[in-house]
mmCIF file of C-alpha atoms in Angstrom:
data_model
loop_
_atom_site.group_PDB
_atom_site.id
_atom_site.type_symbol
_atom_site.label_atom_id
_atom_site.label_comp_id
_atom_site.label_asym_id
_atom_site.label_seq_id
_atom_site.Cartn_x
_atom_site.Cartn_y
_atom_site.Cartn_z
ATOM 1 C CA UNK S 1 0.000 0.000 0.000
ATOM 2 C CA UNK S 2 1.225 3.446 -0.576
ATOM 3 C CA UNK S 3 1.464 6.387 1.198
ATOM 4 C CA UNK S 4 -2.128 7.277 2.575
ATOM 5 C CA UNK S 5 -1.236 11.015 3.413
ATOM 6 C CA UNK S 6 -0.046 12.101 -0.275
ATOM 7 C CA UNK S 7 -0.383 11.848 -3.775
ATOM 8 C CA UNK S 8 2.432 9.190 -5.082
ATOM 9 C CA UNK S 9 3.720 10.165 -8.310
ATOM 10 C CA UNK S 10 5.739 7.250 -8.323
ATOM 11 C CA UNK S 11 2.765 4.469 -7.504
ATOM 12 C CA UNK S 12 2.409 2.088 -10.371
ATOM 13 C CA UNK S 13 -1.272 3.452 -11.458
ATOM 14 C CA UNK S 14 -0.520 7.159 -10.853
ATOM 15 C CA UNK S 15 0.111 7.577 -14.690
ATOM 16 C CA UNK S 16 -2.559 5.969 -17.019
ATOM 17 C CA UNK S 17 -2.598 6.707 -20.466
ATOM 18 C CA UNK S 18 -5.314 7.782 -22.004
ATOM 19 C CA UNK S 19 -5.609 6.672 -26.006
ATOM 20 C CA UNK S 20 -7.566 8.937 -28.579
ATOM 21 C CA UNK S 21 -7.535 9.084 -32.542
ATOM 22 C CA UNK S 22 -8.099 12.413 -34.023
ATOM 23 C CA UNK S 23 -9.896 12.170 -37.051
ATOM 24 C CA UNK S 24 -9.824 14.626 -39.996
ATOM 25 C CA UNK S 25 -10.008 15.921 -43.299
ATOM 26 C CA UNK S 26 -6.620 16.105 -45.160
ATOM 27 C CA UNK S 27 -5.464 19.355 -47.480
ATOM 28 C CA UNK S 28 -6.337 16.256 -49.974
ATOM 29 C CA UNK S 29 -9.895 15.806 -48.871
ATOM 30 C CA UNK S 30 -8.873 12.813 -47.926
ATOM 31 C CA UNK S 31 -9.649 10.996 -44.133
ATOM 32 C CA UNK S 32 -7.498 10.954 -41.975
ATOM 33 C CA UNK S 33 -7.598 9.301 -38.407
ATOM 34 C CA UNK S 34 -4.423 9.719 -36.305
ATOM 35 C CA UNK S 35 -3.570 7.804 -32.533
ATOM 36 C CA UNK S 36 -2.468 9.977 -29.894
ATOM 37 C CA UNK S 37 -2.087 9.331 -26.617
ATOM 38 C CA UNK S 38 -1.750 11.135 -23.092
ATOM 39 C CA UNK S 39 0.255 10.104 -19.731
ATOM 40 C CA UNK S 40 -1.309 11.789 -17.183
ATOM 41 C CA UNK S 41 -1.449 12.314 -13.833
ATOM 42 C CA UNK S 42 -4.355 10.081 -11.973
ATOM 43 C CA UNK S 43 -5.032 12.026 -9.517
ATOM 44 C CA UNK S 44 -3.864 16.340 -8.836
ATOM 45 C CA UNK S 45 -2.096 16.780 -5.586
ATOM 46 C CA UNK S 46 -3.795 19.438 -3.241
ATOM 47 C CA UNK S 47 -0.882 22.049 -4.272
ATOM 48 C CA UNK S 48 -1.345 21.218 -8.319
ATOM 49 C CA UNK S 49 -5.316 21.855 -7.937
ATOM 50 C CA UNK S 50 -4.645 24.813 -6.537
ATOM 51 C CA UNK S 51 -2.201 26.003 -8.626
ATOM 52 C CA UNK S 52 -4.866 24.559 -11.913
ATOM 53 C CA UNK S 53 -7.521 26.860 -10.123
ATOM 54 C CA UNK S 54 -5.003 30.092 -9.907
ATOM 55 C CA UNK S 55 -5.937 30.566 -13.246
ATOM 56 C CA UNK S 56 -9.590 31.170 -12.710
ATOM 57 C CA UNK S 57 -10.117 34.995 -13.325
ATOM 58 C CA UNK S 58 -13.568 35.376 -12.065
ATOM 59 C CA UNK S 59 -15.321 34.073 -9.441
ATOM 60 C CA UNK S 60 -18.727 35.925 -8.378
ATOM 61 C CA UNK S 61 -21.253 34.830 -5.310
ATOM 62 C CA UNK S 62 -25.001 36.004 -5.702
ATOM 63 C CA UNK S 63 -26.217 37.942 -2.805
ATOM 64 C CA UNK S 64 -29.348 36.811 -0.821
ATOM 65 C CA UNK S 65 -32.360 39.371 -1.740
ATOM 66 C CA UNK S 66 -34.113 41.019 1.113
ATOM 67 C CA UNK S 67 -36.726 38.542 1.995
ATOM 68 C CA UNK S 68 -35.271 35.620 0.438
ATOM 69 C CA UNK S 69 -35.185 32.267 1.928
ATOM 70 C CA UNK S 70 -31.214 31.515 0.892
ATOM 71 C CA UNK S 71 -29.108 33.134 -2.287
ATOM 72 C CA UNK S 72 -27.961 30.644 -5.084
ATOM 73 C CA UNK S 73 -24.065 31.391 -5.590
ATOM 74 C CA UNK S 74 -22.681 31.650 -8.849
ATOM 75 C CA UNK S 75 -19.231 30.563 -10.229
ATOM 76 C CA UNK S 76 -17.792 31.951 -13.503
ATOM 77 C CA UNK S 77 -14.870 30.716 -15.088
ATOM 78 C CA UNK S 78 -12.691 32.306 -17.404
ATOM 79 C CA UNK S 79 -12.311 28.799 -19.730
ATOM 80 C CA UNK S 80 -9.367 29.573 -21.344
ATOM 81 C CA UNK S 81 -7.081 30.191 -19.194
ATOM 82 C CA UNK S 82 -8.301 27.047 -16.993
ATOM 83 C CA UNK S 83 -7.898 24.271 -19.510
ATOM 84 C CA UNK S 84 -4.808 25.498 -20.588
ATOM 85 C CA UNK S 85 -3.639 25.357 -16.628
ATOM 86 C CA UNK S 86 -5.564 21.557 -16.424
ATOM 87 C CA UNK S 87 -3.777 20.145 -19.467
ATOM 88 C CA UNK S 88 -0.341 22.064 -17.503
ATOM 89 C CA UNK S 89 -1.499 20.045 -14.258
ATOM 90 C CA UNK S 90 -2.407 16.832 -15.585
ATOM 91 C CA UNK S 91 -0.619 15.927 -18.606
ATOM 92 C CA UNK S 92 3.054 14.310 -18.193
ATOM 93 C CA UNK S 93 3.900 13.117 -21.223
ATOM 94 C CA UNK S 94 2.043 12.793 -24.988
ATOM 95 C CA UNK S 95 2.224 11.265 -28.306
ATOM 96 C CA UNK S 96 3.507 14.377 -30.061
ATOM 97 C CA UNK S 97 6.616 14.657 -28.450
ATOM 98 C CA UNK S 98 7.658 11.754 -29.880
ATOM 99 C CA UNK S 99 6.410 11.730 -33.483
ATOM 100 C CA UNK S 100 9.302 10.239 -35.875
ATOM 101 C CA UNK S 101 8.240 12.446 -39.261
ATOM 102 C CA UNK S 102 6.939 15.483 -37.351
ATOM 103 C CA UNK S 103 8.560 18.868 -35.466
ATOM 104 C CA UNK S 104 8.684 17.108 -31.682
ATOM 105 C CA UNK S 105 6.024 18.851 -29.030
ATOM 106 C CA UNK S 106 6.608 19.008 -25.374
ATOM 107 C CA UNK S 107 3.877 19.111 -23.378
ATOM 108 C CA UNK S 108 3.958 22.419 -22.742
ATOM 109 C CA UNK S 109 1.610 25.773 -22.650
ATOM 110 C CA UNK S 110 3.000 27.085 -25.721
ATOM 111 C CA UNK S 111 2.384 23.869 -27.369
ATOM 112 C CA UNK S 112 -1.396 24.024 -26.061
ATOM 113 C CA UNK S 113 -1.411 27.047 -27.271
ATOM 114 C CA UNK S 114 -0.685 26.305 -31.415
ATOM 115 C CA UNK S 115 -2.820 23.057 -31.162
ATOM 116 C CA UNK S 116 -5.621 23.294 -34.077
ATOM 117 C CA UNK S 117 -8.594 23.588 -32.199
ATOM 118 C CA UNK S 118 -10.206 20.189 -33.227
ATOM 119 C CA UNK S 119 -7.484 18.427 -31.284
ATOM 120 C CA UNK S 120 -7.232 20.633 -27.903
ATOM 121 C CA UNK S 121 -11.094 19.943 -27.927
ATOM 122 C CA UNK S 122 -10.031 16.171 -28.257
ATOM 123 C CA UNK S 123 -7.747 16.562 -25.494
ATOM 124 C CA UNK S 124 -10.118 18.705 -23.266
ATOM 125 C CA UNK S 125 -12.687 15.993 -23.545
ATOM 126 C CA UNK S 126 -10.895 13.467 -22.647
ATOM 127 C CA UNK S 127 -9.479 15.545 -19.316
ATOM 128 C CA UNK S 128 -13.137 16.229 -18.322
ATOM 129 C CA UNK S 129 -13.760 12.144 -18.625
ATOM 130 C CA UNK S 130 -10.686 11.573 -16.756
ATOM 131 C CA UNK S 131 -11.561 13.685 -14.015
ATOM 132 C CA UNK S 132 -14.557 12.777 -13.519
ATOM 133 C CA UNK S 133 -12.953 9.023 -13.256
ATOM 134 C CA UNK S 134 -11.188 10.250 -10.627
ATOM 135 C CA UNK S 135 -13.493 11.999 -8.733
ATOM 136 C CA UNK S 136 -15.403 8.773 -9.167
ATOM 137 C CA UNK S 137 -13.040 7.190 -7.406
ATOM 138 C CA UNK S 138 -12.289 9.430 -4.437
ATOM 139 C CA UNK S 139 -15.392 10.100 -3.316
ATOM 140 C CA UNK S 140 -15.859 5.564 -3.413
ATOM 141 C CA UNK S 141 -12.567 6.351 -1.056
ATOM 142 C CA UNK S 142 -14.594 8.872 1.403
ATOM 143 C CA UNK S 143 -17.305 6.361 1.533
ATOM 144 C CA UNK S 144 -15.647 3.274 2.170
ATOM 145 C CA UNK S 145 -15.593 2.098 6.031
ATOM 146 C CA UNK S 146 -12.997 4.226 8.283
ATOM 147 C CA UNK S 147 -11.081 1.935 10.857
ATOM 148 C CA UNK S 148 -12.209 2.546 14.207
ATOM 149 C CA UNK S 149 -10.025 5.446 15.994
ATOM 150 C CA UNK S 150 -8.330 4.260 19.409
ATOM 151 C CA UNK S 151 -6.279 6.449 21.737
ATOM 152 C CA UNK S 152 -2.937 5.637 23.253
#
């Protein structure tokens, strides 16, 4: 078992890799489908979410109205900069830094930045499955039965 109190970057499962094909439409017309794939992280230590949520811009909280029973808060996120931050936080490694007949990517901002927009969507999907995944699975970890405390 590994450490309970942090996030192990080093545990055998904390780097799945997440398999996509991004289909297109070639400067021939022709189809096109093309594997990629993503190593990232399973699961965001507390100081990587934070630093993923940095990035949101705006945050607002409705106010209660006079007379009101309770006030329904609001969140807004400024999108753009938060997925670029989430693909920062969560991807490791990806097919496109290692493409033999292509200019080699890093998984980096910039390179986020000068995707075509078909393929960050791509991407961005499959981060929004994958965190919901693990989500999934922590909150079947804050449900699960807690050993009985005892005192020394």
């Amino acid at each position: 078992m590994g450490n309970p109190w942090i996030v192990d970057a080093n545990a055998p499962d904390a780097a799945p890799t997440i398999n996509l094909v991004h289909e297109y439409i070639d400067e021939h017309g022709d189809a096109q489908r093309h594997p990629l794939w993503l190593k990232v992280r399973a699961e965001l230590s507390v100081g990587e979410h934070r630093r993923m949520l940095k990035s949101v811009t705006s945050l607002s909280q409705a106010v209660r109205p006079r007379g009101a029973a309770d006030a329904t808060a609001e969140a807004r996120f400024e999108w753009t900069e938060y997925s670029f931050a989430r693909m920062e936080a969560y991807i490791i490694d990806w097919s496109l830094a290692h493409e033999p007949n292509l200019p080699r990517l890093k998984p980096t901002r910039v390179s986020y930045e000068a995707l075509r927009e078909e393929v960050f969507d791509l991407i961005d999907g499959a981060l929004d499955a994958h965190e919901q995944v693990a989500a999934d699975r922590k909150k079947a970890r804050a449900t699960s039965p807690k050993p009985d405390a005892t005192s020394a």
